Coordinates of C-alpha atoms and ligand atoms in Angstrom, one line a residue:
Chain D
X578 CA 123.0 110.4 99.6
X579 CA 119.5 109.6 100.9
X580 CA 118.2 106.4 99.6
X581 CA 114.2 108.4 99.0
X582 CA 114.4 112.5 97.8
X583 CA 111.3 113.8 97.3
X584 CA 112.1 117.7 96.2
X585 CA 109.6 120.3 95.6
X586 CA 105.9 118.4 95.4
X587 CA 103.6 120.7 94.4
X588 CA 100.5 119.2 93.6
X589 CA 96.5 121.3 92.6
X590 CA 93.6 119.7 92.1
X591 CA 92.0 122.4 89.8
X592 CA 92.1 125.8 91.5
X593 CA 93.3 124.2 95.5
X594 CA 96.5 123.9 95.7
X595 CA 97.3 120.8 98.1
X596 CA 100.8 120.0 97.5
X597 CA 103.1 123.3 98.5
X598 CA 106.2 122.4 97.9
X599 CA 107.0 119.5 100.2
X600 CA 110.6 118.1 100.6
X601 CA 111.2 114.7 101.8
X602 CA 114.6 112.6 102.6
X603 CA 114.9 108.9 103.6
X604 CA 117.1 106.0 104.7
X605 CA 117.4 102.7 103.6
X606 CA 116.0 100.8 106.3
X607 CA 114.4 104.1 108.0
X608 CA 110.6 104.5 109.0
X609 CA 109.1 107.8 108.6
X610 CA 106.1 108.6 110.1
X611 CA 103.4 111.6 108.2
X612 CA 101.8 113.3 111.1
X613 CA 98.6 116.3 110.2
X614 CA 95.5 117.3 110.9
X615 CA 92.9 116.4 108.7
X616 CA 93.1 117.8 105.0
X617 CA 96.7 118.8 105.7
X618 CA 97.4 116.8 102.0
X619 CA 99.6 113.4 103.9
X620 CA 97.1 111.1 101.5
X621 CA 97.7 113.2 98.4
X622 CA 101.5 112.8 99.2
X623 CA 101.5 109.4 99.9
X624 CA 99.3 108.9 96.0
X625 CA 101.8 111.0 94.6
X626 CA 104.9 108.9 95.7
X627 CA 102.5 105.7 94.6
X628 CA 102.3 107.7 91.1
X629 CA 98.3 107.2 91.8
X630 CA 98.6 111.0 91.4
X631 CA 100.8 113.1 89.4
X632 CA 102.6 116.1 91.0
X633 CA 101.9 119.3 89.3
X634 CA 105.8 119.4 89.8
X635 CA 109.0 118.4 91.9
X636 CA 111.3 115.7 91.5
X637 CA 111.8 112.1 93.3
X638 CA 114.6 110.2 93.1
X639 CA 114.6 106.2 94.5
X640 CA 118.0 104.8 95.3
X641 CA 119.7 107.1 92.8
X642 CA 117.4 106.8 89.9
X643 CA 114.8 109.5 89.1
X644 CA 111.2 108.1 89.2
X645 CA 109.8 111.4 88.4
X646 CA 110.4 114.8 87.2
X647 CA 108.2 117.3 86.5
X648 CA 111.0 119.2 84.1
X649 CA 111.2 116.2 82.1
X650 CA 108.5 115.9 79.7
X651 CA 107.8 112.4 78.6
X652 CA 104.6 110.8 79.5
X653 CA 105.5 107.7 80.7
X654 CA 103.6 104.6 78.9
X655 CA 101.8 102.1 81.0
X656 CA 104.2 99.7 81.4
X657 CA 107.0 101.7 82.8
X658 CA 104.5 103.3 85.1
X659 CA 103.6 100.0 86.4
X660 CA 107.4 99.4 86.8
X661 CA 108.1 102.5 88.9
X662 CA 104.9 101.9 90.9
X663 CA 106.0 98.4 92.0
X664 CA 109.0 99.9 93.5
X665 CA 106.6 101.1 96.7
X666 CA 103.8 99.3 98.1
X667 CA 100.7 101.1 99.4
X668 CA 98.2 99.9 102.2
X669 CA 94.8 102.0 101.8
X670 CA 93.0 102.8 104.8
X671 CA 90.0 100.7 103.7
X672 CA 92.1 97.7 103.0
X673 CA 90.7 97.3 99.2
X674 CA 91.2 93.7 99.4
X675 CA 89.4 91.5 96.5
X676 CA 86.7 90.5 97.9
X677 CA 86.0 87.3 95.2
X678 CA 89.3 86.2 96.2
X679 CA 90.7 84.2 99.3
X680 CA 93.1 85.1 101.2
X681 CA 96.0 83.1 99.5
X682 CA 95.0 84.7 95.7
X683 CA 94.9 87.6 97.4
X684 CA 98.3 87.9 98.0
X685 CA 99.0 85.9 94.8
X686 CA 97.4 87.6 92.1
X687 CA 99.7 90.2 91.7
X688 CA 102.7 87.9 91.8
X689 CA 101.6 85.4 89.4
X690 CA 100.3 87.9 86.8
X691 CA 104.4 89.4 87.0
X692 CA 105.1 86.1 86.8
X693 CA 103.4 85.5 83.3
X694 CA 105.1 88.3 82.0
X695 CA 108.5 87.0 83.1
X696 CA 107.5 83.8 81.0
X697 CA 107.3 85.5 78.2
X698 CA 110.1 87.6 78.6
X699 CA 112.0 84.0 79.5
X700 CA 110.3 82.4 76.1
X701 CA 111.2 85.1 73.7
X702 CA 114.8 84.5 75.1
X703 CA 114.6 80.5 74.7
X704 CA 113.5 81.4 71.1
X705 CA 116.1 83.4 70.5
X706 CA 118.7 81.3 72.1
X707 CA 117.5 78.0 69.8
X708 CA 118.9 79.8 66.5
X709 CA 122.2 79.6 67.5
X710 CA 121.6 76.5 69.6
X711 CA 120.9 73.5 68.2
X712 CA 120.6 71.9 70.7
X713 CA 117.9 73.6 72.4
X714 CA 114.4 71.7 70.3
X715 CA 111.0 72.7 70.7
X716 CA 110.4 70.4 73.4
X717 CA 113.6 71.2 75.3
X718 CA 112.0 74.9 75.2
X719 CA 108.9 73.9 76.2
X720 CA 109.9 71.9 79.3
X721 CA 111.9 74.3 80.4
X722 CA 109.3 76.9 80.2
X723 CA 107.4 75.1 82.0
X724 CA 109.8 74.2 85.0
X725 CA 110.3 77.7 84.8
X726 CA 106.3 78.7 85.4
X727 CA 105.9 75.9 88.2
X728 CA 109.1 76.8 89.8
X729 CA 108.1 80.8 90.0
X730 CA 104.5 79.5 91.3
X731 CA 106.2 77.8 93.9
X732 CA 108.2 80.3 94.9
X733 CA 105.2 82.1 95.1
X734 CA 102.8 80.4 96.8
X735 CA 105.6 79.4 99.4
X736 CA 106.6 83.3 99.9
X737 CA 102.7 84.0 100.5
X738 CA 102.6 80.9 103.2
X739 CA 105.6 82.4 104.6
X740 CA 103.6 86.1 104.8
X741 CA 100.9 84.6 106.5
X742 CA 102.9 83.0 108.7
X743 CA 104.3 86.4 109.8
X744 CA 100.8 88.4 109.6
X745 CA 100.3 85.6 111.8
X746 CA 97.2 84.3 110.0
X747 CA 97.9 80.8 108.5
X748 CA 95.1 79.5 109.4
X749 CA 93.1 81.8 107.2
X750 CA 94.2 81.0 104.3
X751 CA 91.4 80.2 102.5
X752 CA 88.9 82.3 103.8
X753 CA 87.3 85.5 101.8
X754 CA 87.9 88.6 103.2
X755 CA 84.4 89.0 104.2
X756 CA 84.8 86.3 106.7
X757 CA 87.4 88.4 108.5
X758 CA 87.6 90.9 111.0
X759 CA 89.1 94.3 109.9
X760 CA 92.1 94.0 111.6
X761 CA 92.7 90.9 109.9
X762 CA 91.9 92.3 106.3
X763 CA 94.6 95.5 106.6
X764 CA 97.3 92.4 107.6
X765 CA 96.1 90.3 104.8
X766 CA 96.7 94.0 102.9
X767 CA 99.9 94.3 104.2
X768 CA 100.8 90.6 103.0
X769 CA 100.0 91.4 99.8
X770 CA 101.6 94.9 99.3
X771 CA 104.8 92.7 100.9
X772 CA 104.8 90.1 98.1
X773 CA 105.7 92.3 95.8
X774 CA 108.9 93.2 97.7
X775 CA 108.4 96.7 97.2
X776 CA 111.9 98.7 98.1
X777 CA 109.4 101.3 100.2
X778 CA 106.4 100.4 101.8
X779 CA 103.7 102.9 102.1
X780 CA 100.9 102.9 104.7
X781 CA 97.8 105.8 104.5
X782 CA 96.0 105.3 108.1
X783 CA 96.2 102.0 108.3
X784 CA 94.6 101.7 111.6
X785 CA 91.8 104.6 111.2
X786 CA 88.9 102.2 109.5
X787 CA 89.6 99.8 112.5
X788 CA 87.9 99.4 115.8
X789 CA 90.1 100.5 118.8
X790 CA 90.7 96.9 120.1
X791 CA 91.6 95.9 116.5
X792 CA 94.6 98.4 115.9
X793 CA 97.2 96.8 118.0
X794 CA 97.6 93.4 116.2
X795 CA 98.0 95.9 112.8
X796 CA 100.4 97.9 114.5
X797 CA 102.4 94.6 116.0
X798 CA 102.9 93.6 112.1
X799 CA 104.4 96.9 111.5
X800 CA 106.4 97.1 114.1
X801 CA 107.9 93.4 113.3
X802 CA 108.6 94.9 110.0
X803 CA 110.5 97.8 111.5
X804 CA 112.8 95.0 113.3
X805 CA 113.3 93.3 109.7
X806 CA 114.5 96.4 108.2
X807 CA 112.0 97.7 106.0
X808 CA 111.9 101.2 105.1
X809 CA 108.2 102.6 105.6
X810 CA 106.2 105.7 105.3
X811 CA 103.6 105.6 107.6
X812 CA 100.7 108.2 107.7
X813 CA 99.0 108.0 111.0
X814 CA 97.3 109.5 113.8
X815 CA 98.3 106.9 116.1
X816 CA 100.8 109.1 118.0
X817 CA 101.9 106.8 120.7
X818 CA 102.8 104.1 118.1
X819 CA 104.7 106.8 115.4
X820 CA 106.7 108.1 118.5
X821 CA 107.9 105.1 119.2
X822 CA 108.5 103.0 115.5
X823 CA 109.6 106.0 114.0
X824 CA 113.3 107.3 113.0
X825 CA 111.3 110.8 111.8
X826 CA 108.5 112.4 112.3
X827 CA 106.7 115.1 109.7
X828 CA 104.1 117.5 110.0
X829 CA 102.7 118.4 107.9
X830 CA 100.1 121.5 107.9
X831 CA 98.2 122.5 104.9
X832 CA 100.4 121.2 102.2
X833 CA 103.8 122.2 103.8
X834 CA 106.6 120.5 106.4
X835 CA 105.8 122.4 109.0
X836 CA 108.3 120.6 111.2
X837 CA 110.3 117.4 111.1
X838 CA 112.8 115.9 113.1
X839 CA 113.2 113.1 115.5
X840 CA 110.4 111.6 117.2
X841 CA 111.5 113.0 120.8
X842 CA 112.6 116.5 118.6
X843 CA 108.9 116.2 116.9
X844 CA 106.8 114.9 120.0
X845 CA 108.2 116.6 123.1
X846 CA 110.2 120.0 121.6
X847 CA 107.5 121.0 119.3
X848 CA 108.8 124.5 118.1
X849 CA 105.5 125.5 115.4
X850 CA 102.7 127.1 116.7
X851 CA 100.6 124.5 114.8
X852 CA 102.5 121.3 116.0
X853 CA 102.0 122.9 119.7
X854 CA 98.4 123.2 118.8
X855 CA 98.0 119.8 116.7
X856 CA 99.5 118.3 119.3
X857 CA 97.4 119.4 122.6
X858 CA 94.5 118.4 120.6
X859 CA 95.3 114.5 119.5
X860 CA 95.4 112.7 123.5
X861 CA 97.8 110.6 123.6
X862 CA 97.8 106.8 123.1
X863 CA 99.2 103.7 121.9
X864 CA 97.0 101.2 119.8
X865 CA 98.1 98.6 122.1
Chain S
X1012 CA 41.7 70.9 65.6
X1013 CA 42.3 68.8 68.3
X1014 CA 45.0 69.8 71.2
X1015 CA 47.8 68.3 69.9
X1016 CA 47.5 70.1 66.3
X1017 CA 47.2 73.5 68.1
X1018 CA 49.9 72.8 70.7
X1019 CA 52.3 71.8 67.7
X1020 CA 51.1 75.0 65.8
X1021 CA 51.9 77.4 68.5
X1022 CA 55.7 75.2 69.3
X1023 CA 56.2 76.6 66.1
X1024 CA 55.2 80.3 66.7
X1025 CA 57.1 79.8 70.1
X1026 CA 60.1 78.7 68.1
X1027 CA 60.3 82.4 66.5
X1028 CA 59.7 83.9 70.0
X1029 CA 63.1 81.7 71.3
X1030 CA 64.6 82.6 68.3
X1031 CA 64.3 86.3 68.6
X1032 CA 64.6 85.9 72.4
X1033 CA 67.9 84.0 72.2
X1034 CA 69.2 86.2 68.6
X1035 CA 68.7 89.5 70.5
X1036 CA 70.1 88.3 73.8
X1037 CA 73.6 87.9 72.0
X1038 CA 73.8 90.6 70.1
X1039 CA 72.7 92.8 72.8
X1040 CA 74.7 92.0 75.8
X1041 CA 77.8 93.1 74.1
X1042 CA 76.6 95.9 72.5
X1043 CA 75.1 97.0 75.8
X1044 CA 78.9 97.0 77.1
X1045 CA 79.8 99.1 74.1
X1046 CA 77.5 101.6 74.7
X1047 CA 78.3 101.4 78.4
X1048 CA 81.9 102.5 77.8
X1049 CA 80.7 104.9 75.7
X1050 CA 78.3 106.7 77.8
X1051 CA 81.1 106.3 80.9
X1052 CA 83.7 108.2 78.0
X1053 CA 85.9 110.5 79.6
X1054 CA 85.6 112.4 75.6
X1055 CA 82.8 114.3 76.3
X1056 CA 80.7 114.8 73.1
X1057 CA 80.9 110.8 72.8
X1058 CA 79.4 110.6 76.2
X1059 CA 77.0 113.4 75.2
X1060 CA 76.1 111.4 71.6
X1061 CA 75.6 108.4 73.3
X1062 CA 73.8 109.2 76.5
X1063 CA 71.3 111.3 74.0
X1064 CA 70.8 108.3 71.7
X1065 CA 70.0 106.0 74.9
X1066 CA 67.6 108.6 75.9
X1067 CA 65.7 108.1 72.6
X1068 CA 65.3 104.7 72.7
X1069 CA 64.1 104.3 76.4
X1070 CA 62.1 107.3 76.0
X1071 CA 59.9 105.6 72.7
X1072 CA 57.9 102.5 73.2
X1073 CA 59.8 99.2 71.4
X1074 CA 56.7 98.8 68.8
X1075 CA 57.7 102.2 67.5
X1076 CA 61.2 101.0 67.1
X1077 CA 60.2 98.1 65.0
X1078 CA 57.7 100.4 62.6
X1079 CA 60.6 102.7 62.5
X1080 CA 63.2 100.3 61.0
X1081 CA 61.1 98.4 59.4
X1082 CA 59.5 101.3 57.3
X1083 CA 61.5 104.0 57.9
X1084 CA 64.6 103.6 55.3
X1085 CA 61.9 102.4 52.6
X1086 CA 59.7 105.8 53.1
X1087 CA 62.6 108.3 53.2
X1088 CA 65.4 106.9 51.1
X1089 CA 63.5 104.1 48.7
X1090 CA 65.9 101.4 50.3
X1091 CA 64.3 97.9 49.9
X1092 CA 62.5 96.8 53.1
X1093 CA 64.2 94.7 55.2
X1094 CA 63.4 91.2 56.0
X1095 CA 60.6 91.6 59.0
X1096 CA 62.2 89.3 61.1
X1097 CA 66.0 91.3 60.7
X1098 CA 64.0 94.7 61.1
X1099 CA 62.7 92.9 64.3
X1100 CA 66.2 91.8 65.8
X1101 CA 67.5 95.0 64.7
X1102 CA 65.3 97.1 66.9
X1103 CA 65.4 94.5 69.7
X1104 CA 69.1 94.4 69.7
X1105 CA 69.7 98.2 69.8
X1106 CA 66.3 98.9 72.2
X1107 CA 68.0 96.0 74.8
X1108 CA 71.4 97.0 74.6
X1109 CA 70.6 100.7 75.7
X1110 CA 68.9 99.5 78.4
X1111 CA 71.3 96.5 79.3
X1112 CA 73.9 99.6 79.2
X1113 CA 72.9 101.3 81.4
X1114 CA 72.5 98.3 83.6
X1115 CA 76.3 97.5 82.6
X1116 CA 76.9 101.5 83.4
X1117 CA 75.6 101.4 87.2
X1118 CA 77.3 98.1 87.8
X1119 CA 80.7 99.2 87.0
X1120 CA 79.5 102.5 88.7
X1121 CA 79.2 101.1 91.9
X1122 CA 82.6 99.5 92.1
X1123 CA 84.5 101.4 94.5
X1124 CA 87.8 103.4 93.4
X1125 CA 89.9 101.3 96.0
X1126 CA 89.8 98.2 93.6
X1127 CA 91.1 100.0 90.6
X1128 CA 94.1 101.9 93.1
X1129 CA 94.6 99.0 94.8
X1130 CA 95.4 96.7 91.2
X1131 CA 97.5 99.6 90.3
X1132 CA 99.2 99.8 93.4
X1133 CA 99.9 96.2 92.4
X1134 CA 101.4 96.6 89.0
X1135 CA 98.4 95.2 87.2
X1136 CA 97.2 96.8 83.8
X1137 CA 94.2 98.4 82.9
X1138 CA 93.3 95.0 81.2
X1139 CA 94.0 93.0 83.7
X1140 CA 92.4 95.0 86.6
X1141 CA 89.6 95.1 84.7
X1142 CA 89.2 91.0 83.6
X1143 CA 91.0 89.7 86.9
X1144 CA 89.4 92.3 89.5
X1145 CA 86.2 94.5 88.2
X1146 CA 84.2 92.2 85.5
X1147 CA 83.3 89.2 88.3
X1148 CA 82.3 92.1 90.6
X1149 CA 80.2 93.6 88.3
X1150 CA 78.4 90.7 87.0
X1151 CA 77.7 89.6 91.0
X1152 CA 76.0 93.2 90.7
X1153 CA 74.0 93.0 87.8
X1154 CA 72.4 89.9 87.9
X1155 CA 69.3 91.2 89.4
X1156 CA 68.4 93.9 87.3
X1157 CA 69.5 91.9 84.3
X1158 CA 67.9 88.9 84.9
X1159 CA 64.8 91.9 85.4
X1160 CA 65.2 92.8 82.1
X1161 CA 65.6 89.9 80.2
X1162 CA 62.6 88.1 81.6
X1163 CA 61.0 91.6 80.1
X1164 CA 62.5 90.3 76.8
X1165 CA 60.7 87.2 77.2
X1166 CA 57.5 88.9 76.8
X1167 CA 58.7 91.9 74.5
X1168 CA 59.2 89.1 71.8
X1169 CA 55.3 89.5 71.3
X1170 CA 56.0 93.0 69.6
X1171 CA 57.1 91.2 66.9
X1172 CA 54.0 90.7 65.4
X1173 CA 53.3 94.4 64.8
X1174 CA 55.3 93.9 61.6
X1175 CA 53.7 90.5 61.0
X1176 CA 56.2 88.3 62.2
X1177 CA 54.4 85.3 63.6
X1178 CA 55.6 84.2 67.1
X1179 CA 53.3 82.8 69.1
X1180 CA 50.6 85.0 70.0
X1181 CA 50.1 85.7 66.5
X1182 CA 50.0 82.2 65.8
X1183 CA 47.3 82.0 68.8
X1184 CA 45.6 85.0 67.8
X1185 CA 45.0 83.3 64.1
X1186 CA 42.7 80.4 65.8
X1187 CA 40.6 83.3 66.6
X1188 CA 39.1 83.0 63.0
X1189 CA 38.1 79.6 63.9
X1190 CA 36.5 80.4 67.2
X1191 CA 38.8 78.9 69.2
X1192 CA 40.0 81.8 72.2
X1193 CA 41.6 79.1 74.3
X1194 CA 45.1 79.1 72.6
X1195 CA 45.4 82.3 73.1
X1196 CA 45.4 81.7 77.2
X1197 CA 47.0 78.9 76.2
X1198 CA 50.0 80.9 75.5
X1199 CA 50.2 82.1 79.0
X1200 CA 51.4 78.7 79.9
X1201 CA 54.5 78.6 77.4
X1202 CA 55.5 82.2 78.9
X1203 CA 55.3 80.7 82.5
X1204 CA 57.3 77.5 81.7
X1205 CA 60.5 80.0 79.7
X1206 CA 60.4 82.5 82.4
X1207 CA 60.2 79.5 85.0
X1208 CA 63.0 78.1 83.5
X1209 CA 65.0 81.9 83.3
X1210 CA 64.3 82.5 86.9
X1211 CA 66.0 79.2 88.2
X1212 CA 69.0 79.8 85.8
X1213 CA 69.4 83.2 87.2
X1214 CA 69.0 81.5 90.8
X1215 CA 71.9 79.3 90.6
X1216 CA 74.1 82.0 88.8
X1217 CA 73.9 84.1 92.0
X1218 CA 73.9 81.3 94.6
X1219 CA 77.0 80.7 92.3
X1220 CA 78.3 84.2 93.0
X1221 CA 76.9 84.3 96.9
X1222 CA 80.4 82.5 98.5
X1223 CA 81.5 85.9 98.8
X1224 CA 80.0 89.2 100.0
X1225 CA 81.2 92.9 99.6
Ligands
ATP457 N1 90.9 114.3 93.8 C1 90.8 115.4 94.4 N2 90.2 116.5 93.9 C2 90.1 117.6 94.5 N3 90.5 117.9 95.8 C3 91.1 116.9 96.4 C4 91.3 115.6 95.8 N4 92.0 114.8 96.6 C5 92.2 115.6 97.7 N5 91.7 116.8 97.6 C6 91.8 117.9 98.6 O1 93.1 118.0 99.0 C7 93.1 118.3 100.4 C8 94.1 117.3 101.1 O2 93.5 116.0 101.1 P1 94.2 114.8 101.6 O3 93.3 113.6 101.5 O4 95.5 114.6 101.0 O5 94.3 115.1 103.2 P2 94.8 114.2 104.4 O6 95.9 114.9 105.0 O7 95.1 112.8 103.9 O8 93.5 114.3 105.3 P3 92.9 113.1 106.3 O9 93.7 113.1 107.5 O10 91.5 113.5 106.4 O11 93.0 111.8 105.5 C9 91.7 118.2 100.9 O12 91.3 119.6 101.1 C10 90.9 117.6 99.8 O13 89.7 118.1 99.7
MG458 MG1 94.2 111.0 104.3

């Protein structure tokens, strides 16, 4: 069984009907890449999957557990929302880094706020642990809560040195994001979507707010992740680069699959009349 | 009367000015934010109320505001007068909160969507998106229009005196009788020295804020 089904997204904004139906399957490990022309719905899909959006109907299902189903009708409160969202990670075009934050708390802040929950969660469990235990005194509890709290900020800040490292922009780490260039903001983006370990990792033109000569040091950091594994939906119109990162390729036209298949299947047998024409029209090149 | 008699006289008029400068300031930043949200409600007739009642008061000079409380419940329903100086902070407060809203309202306005997606994206709740993310974003935008308005304040306090609460230029005003016009220009330095003083706090609160840019 695929590791991502997406069965039947349909999704209207008021009378337009975007999302027709799309189905979706996906590896563990594979990178799919969202090809279509402009308005063809690939960022309504992506928001969908991201639950930024909710699908008029259809069904998703994330390493055998449903995420969401239309037939099902409970209105899920904010926290599990917030649990099923963290299970992807979304890069925005226009990066939508915090710009009052550096670089570091950048890719921190959403890690350390989890991490204040799991204190609690970790608390309420000392607590309940100490009436049985006797043992376990009110200091005990508190030292260990603490250890706890500087251990997982460790762990943090190291994983986000580590990031950095990767993104290949260590010695950044304290600057704001309006000291950098744009290429450098979408891989501080991608650093922070990655701390989060997201099981999917979702990228909407990641490349298309960036200056041509900026796109292939973005690209590169994808492309490294493609080595490590990661499983990816990548919305682009970088052709070059989604022929060659890809396992599949969609395209998608007016809210439907129009074709799928490998990228040599996609890119050089193009069977639609629209692919053929989508196609002839987007010239060819890599970012790098 | 010499100068230090009169200049002691009118410190004590300009204490009620900071007093109703300083009494209004908190009462009507928060409210401001209330009405903010409420005019930014996504239930409509709220949004409709609220926008209508912020229409009023921007749309009717402040000295009417203070008759208006001040007399108003006495004429129509034979309450008991307020204290003048409450009837004062209570038109105040509500006149500068309307306006501080929809300062509040733009600011918040002008954050873009991404921030609020991108905190989602990021498991963050409404809360904290809004404390960790929006609120230092939206104070780096309003300090120039709010610092605008509450040097306007500064000077406002003088309406006070249409009810007969003495701040300073009534204070001035009451040498008058004694031929003296001088304290009354003399005022004008007391203004320039509180708005002086405003204008460099609000100076350092956005040099504070300049170490990043949008
Ligand atoms: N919130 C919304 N309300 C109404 N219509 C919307 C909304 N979001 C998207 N649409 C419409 O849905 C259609 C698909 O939009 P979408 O952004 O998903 O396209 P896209 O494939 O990402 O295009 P692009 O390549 O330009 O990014 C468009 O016609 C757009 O106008
Ligand atoms: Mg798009």
């Amino acid at each position: 069984m695929s590791y991502l089904k997406i069965e039947n997204f349909n999704k209207s904004f008021g009378n337009t009907q975007v999302l027709k139906g799309i189905d979706i399957d996906l590896n563990q490990g594979e990178v799919v890449s969202i090809i279509g022309s402009s308005g063809s719905g690939k960022t309504t899909l992506l928001r969908c999957i991201n639950f930024l959006e909710t699908p008029s109907d259809g069904k998703m299902t994330l390493d055998g557990q449903v995420l969401y189903d239309s037939k099902i009708e409970v209105k899920d409160n904010e926290k599990v929302l917030r649990e099923k969202r963290l299970n992807f990670g979304l890069v925005f075009q226009s990066f939508n880094l915090f710009p009052q934050y550096n670089v570091l708390q950048n890719i921190t802040i959403a890690p350390l706020l989890l991490l204040k929950d799991d204190v609690k969660n970790y608390k309420k469990q000392l607590k309940e642990q100490a009436k049985t235990d006797a043992s376990l005194t009110r200091a005990e509890i508190k030292k260990k809560i603490l250890e706890f709290k500087e251990n997982g900020k460790k762990s943090i800040n190291e994983e986000a040195v580590s990031l950095l490292k990767k993104i290949d922009l260590s010695e950044k780490i304290n600057a704001y994001p309006c000291e950098l260039s744009g290429g450098q903001c979408q891989r501080v983006a991608i650093a922070r979507a990655l701390a989060l370990k997201p099981k999917i990792l979702c990228f909407d033109e990641p490349t298309s707010a960036l200056d041509p000569e900026l796109t292939g040091e973005v690209l590169k950091v994808i492309r490294s992740l493609k080595e490590d594994n990661r499983t990816m939906i990548i919305v682009t119109h970088e052709m070059g680069f989604a022929k060659n990162v890809s396992d599949k390729i969609i395209f998608m036209a007016d809210g439907v699959v129009e074709e799928q298949g490998t990228p040599k299947e996609v890119m050089e047998n193009p069977k639609s009349e629209k692919l053929i024409h989508f196609l002839s029209n987007v010239s060819e090149k890599d970012g790098e | 009367m010499d100068f230090i008699t009169i200049t002691l006289k009118l410190l004590q008029g300009f204490l009620t000015t900071c007093e109703i400068f300083a009494l209004t300031l908190v009462s009507a930043l928060p409210l401001g934010l209330l009405i903010a949200f409420g005019s930014m409600s996504k239930f409509k007739p709220l949004k409709i109320f609220v926008r209508c009642i912020v229409w009023i008061i921007r749309g009717t000079p402040l000295m009417l505001q203070v008759i208006i409380i001040y007399y108003v419940p006495g004429l129509l329903f034979h309450l008991p007068l307020l204290p003048r100086f409450i009837a004062v902070l209570v038109a105040f407060s509500i006149n500068y909160a309307c306006y501080f809203s929809e300062i509040y309202r733009s600011g918040i306005e002008a954050i873009p969507k991404g921030q609020y997606e991108a905190g989602k994206v990021l498991g963050m709740t409404k809360t904290q998106i809004f404390f960790k993310i929006i609120i230092l974003q939206v104070i780096k935008n309003i300090i120039p229009p709010m610092s605008n308005e509450i040097i306007t304040l500064v000077k406002d306090t003088s309406l006070a005196r249409v009810i007969m609460v003495a701040e300073i230029l009534k204070y001035a005003e009451d040498f008058t009788a004694y031929g003296l016009i001088w304290p009354l220009f003399y005022t004008g330095i007391f203004y320039l020295l509180f708005v002086g003083i405003l204008t460099l706090v609000f100076g350092w609160l956005e040099k504070k804020l300049s170490y990043y840019k949008v």
